[in-house]
XYZ file of C-alpha atoms in Angstrom:
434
model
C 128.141 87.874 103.326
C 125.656 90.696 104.587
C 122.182 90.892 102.517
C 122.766 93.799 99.603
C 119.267 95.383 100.370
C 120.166 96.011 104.273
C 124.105 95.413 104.034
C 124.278 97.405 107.600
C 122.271 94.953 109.395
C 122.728 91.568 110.429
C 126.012 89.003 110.977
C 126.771 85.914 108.889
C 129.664 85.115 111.634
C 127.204 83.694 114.930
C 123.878 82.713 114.946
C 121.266 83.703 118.177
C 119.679 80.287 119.403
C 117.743 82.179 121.903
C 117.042 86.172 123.148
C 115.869 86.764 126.836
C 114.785 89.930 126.975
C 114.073 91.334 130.071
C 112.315 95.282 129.567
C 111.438 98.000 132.136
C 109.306 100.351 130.361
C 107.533 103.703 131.468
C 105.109 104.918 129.427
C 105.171 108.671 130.340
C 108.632 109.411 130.016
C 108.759 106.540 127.306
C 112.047 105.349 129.302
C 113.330 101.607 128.499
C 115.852 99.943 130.601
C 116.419 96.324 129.461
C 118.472 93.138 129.808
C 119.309 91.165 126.848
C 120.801 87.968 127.040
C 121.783 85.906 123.881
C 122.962 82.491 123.756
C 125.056 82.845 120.578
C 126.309 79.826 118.233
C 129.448 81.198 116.297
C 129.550 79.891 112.514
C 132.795 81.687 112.442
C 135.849 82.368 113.758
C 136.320 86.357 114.851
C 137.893 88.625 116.980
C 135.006 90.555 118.022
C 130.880 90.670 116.998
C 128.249 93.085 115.979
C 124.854 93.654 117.761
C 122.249 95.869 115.792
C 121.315 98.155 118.188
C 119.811 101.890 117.117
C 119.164 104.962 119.027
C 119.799 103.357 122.749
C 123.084 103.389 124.938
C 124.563 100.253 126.304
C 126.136 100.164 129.792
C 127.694 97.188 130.180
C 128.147 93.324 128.248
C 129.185 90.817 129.544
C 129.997 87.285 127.792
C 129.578 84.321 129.721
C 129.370 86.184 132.948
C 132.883 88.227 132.512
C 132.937 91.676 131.501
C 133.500 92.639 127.805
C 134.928 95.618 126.325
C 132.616 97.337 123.703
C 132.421 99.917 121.030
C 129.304 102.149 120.295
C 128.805 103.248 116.769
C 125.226 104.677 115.415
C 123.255 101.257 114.503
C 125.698 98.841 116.151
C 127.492 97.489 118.902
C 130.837 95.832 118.490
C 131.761 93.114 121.625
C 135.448 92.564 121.659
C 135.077 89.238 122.401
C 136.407 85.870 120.030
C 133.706 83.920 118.713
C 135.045 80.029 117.819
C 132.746 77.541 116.188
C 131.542 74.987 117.936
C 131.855 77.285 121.567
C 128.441 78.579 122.198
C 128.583 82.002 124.315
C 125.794 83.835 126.548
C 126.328 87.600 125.711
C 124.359 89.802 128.148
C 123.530 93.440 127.619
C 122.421 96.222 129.533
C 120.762 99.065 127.876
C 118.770 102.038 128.466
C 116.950 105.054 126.426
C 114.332 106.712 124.988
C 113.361 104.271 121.922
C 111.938 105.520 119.140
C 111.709 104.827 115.053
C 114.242 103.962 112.965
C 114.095 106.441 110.008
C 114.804 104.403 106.422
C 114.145 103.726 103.088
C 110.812 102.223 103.960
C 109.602 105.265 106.622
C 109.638 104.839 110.169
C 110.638 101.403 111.408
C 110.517 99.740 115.079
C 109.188 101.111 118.424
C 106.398 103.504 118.387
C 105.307 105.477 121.151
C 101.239 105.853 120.797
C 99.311 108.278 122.753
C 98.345 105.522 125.031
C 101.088 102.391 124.724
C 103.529 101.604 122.455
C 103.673 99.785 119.043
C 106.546 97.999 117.307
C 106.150 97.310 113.497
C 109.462 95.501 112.819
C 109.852 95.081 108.953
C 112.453 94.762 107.919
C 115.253 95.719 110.037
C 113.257 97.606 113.228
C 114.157 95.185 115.990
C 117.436 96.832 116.614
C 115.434 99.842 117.786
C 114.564 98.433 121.060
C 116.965 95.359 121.806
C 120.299 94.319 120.624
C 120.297 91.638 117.693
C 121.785 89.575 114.783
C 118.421 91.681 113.091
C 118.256 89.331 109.256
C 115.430 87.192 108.908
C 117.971 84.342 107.910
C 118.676 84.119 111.977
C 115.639 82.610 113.764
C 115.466 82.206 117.268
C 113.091 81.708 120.415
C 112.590 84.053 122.656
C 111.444 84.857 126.153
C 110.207 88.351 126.376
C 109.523 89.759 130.038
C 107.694 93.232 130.629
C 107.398 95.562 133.772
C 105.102 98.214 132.892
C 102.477 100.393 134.155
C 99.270 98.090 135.321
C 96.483 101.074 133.437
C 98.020 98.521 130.039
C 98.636 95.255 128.815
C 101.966 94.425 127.441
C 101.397 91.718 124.565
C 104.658 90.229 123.082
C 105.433 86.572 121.326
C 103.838 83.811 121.202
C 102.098 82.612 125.065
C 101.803 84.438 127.863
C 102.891 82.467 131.025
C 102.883 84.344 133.919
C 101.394 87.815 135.009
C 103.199 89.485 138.285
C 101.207 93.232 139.837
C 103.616 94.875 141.399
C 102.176 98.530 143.295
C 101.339 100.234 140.146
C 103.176 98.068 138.048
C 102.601 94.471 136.009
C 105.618 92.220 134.539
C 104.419 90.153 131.993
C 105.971 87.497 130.788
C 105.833 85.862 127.093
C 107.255 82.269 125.855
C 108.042 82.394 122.101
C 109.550 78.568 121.603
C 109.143 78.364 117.852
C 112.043 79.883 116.125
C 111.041 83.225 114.751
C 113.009 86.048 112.453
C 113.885 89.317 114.452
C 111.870 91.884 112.872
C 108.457 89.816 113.791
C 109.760 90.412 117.498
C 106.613 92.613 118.699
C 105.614 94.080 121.764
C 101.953 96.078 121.995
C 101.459 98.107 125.344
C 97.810 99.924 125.461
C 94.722 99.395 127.585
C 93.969 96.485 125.848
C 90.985 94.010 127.124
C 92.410 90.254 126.327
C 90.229 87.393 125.630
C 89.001 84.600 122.972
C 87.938 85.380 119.992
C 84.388 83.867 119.651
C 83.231 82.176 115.863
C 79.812 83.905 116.117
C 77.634 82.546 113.217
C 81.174 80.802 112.028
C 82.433 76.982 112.376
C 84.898 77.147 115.565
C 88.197 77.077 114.061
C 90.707 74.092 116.283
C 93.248 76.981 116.731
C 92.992 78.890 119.335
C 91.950 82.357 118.734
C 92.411 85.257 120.507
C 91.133 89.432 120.938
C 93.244 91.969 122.390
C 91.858 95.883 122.240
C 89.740 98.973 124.290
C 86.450 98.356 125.580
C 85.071 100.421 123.506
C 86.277 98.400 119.788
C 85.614 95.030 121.698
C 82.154 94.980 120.406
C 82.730 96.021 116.984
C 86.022 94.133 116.408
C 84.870 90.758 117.659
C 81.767 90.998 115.461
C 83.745 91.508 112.435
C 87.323 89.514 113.079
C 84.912 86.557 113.896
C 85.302 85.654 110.300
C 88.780 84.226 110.857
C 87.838 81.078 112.147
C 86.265 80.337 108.417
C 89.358 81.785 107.187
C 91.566 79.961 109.679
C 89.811 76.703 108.367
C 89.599 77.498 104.759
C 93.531 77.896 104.821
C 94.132 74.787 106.594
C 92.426 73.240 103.804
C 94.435 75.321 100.769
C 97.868 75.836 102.870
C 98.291 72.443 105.303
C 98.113 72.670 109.617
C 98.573 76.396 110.530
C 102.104 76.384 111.493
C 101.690 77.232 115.537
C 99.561 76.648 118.529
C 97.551 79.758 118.765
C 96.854 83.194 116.443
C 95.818 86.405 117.568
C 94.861 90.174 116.571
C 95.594 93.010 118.170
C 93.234 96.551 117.600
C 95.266 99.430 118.353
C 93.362 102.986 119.508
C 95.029 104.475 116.660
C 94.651 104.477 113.245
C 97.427 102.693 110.956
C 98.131 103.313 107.427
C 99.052 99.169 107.060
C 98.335 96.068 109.028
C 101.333 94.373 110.689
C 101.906 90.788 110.729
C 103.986 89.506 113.612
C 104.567 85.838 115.730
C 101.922 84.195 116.027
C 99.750 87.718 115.879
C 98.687 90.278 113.921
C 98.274 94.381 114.326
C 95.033 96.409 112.824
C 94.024 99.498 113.597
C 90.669 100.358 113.945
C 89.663 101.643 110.719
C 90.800 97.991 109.372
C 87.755 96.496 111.380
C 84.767 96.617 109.424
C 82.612 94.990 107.016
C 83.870 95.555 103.740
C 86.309 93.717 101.017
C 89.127 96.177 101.786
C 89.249 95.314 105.659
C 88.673 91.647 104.734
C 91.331 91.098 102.222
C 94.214 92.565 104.935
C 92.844 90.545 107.775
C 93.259 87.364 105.600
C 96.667 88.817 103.761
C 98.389 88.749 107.277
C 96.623 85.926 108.617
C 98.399 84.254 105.290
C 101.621 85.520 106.488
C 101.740 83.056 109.374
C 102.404 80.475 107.067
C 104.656 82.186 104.223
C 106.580 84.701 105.941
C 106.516 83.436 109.052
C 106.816 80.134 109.909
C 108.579 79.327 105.882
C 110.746 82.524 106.152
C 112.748 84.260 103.384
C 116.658 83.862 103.419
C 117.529 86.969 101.293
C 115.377 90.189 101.635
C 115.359 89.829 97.554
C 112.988 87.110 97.694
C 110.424 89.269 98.994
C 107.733 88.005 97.018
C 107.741 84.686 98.884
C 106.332 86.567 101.720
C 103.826 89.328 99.652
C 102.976 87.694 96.260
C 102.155 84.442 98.410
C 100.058 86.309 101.278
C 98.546 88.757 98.071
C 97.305 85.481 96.310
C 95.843 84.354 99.629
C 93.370 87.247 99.724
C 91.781 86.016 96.472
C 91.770 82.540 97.644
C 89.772 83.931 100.399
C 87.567 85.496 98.215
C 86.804 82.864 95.739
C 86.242 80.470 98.888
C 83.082 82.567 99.523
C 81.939 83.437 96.140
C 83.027 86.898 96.422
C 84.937 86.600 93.489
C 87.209 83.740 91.199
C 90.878 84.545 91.795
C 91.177 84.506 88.102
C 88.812 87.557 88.214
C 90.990 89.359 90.884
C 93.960 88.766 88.934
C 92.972 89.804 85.543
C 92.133 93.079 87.210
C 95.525 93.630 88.594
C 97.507 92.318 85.379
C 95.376 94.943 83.896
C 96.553 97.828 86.330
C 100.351 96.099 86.023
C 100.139 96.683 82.462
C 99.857 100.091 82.929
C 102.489 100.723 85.237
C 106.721 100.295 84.694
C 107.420 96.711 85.950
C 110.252 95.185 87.959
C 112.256 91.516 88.507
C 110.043 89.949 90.807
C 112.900 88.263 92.878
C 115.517 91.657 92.460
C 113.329 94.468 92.678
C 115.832 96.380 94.329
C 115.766 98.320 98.252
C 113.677 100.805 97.655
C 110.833 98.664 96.112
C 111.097 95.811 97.718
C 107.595 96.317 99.288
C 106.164 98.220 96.278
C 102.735 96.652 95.612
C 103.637 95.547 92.537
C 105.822 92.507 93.641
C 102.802 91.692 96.049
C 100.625 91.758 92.917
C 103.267 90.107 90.287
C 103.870 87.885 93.108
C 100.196 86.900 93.256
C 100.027 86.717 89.448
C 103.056 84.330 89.108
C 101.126 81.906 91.246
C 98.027 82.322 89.440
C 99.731 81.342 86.438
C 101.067 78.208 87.433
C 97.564 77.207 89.081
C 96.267 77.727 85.690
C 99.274 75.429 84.183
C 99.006 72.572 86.449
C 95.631 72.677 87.955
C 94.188 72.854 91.272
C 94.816 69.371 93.169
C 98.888 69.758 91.804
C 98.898 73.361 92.743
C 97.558 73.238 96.122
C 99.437 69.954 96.949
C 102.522 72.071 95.881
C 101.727 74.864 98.929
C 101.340 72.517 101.335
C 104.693 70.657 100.482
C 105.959 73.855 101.006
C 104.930 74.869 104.338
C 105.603 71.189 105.331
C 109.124 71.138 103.909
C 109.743 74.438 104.999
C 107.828 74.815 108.063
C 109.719 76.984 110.586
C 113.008 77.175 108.259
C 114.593 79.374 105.932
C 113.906 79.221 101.993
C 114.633 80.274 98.772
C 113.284 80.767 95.434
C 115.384 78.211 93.916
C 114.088 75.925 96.738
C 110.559 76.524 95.190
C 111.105 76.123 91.664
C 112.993 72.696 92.777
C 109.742 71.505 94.574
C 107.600 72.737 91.674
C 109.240 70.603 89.422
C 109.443 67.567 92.371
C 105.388 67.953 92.778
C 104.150 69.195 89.697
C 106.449 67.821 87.097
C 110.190 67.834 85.397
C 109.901 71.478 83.400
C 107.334 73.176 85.101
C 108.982 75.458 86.891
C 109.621 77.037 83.013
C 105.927 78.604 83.483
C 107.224 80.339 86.670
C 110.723 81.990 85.341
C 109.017 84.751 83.078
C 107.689 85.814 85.967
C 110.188 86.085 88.218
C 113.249 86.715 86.405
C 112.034 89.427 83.432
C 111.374 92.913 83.632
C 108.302 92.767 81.410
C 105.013 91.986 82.672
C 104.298 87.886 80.851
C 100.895 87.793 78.810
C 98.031 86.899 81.000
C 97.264 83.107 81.464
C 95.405 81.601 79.644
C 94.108 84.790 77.726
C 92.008 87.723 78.602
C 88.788 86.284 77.042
């Protein structure tokens, strides 16, 4: 069954264990030739199976090293090839074209050609827009993403970069992703990006590994400022459990963005999110929050939305109250406040169009807030870190969390959660206003 908020995207017959992806970019002409090879588990039986694949031409496919006839249609690809259970296939694809945005519900989607580079903002269904892909967040895979592109930039992708290659005026770079990760966190930055560790400054050293990638001319600025995440890294290891991989980093674009973009095992700011005030602070630590709920504990439907935002919302005013900016029971009486004013929606079926409207981030963050206040801190915070252990690098579901509120907190007391997430009206504030 296809997910009712993107019903064209995505395959419930096969499964993607792994994507090789193997790109030839040039900047100038913004001209992609790439090599995609999946190694596809079938869950079902079919004749044929659909790739997600938008605004580029394929060539050729082959499946397990034979030639396979295929069908073009806008947004897809159809192999005419049998899938059986149990029989994995490699499918490999050749493709070339001028990528650009998918145009949706939710504005432009997917590959972004900057004045200098490229940017890819995936959510929710923009991988298709510059590889072929099972593209539902249900489907988590590894991936190995190679680059060949002019050597004036740095191509960032996925999770660790293991080998660099110059070749004339060109450099292939090559990116390991081994922890399985949904298809529209897929990223790839290409600017003239400087690369290096991000230093604590006046900070305690957080043990992840972090890391800087932008100009020479932001390198100052943004290492001054983003050197607050290693207290942030460390205060949500202590909230949320072990940050879920092996390294985090940021990337500063040249160019402005109107949103932050959380991908796999990084983040994307633009420049006029780097600076010292709450507004830039609360977005670094809202997708720094992702990497745990989003990420690494992924949705399974697109309708549970705010397991990613109302989670990562609450997160920026657990950051603040961590420093004495502010209680989160200040932060959240300000937004019920706003809420109140406003027409609501069902937090877990807000529908397509506002699935990232900010009020599920901000009922989201209010549901939790009301079942801190109902079972206390030490139950509440041992109930996220059950989470992200049960769930860590998996697919879940709200049902799966008000089953493990009631495991951790207690037999009933998932009852506090269920006006929240399954009315239309905004509940009473916890506790009381005063």
């Amino acid at each position: 069954m296809t997910d009712p908020y993107l019903p064209q995207s995505g395959s419930t017959s096969y499964k993607v264990a792994h994507y090789d992806l193997r790109l030839d970019y040039h900047t100038a002409p913004n001209r992609l030739n790439g090599i995609a090879t999946l190694e596809i588990e079938p869950l079902e039986a079919v004749s044929s199976f659909k790739l997600d694949l938008s605004g580029l031409t394929v060539t050729k496919v082959y499946v397990n090293g034979k030639t396979a006839r295929f069908k073009q249609s806008p947004g897809q690809v159809t192999v005419r090839s049998a899938l059986t259970p149990g029989k994995p296939v490699r499918a490999e694809v050749r493709y070339n074209g001028n990528p650009a945005p998918a145009m949706g519900t939710w504005g432009d989607v997917g590959w972004e050609e900057l004045e200098e580079g490229v940017l890819v903002a995936g959510q929710p269904n923009g991988a298709s827009t510059w590889f072929p892909c099972n593209d539902h967040p249900r489907n988590k895979s590894t991936f190995t993403i190679t680059i060949l592109s002019d050597s004036d930039y740095a191509s960032i992708a996925n999770g660790t970069l293991t080998s660099t290659r110059r070749k004339a005026s060109r450099t292939e770079w090559v990116w390991d992703c081994q922890v399985p990760m949904a298809t529209y966190l897929a990223t790839v930055q290409i600017g003239p990006y400087k690369m290096g560790p991000l230093e604590p400054g006046q900070h305690r050293p957080s043990r992840v590994p972090l890391a800087l990638a932008t100009s020479e001319h932001n390198w100052a600025k943004a290492q001054n400022f983003l050197s607050l995440q290693h207290q942030m890294m460390n205060v949500f290891e202590d909230l949320f459990g072990p940050y879920p991989f092996d390294r985090y980093g940021v990337v500063v674009t040249n160019e402005h963005l109107e949103i932050p973009l959380e991908s796999q095992p990084l983040s994307i700011l633009g420049p006029n999110h780097v600076g010292r005030s709450w507004e830039a602070e609360r977005l670094v630590a809202h997708e720094l929050a992702h990497q745990w709920f989003g990420n690494s504990v992924s949705l399974t439907t697109w309708s549970d939305i705010w397991l990613n935002e109302g989670f990562a919302c609450y997160s920026e005013w657990l950051w603040a109250e961590s420093k004495g900016h502010q209680a989160a029971s200040g932060h959240a009486k300000r937004h019920w406040g706003l809420l109140k004013l406003k027409p609501n929606l069902i937090l877990t079926n807000p529908g397509a169009p506002d699935m990232f409207d900010d009020r599920v981030y901000k009922k989201g963050a209010l549901a939790l807030h009301a079942l801190r206040h109902h079972v206390g801190d030490e139950k509440f915070f041992t109930l996220l870190r059950t989470w992200t252990r049960t769930f860590k690098h998996a697919n879940a579901t709200t049902t799966d969390f008000l089953t493990l509120t009631n495991q951790v907190c207690g037999e009933g007391t998932n009852a506090v959660l269920t006006p929240w997430l399954y009315e239309k009206s905004l509940p009473p504030f916890p506790g009381g206003l005063f």
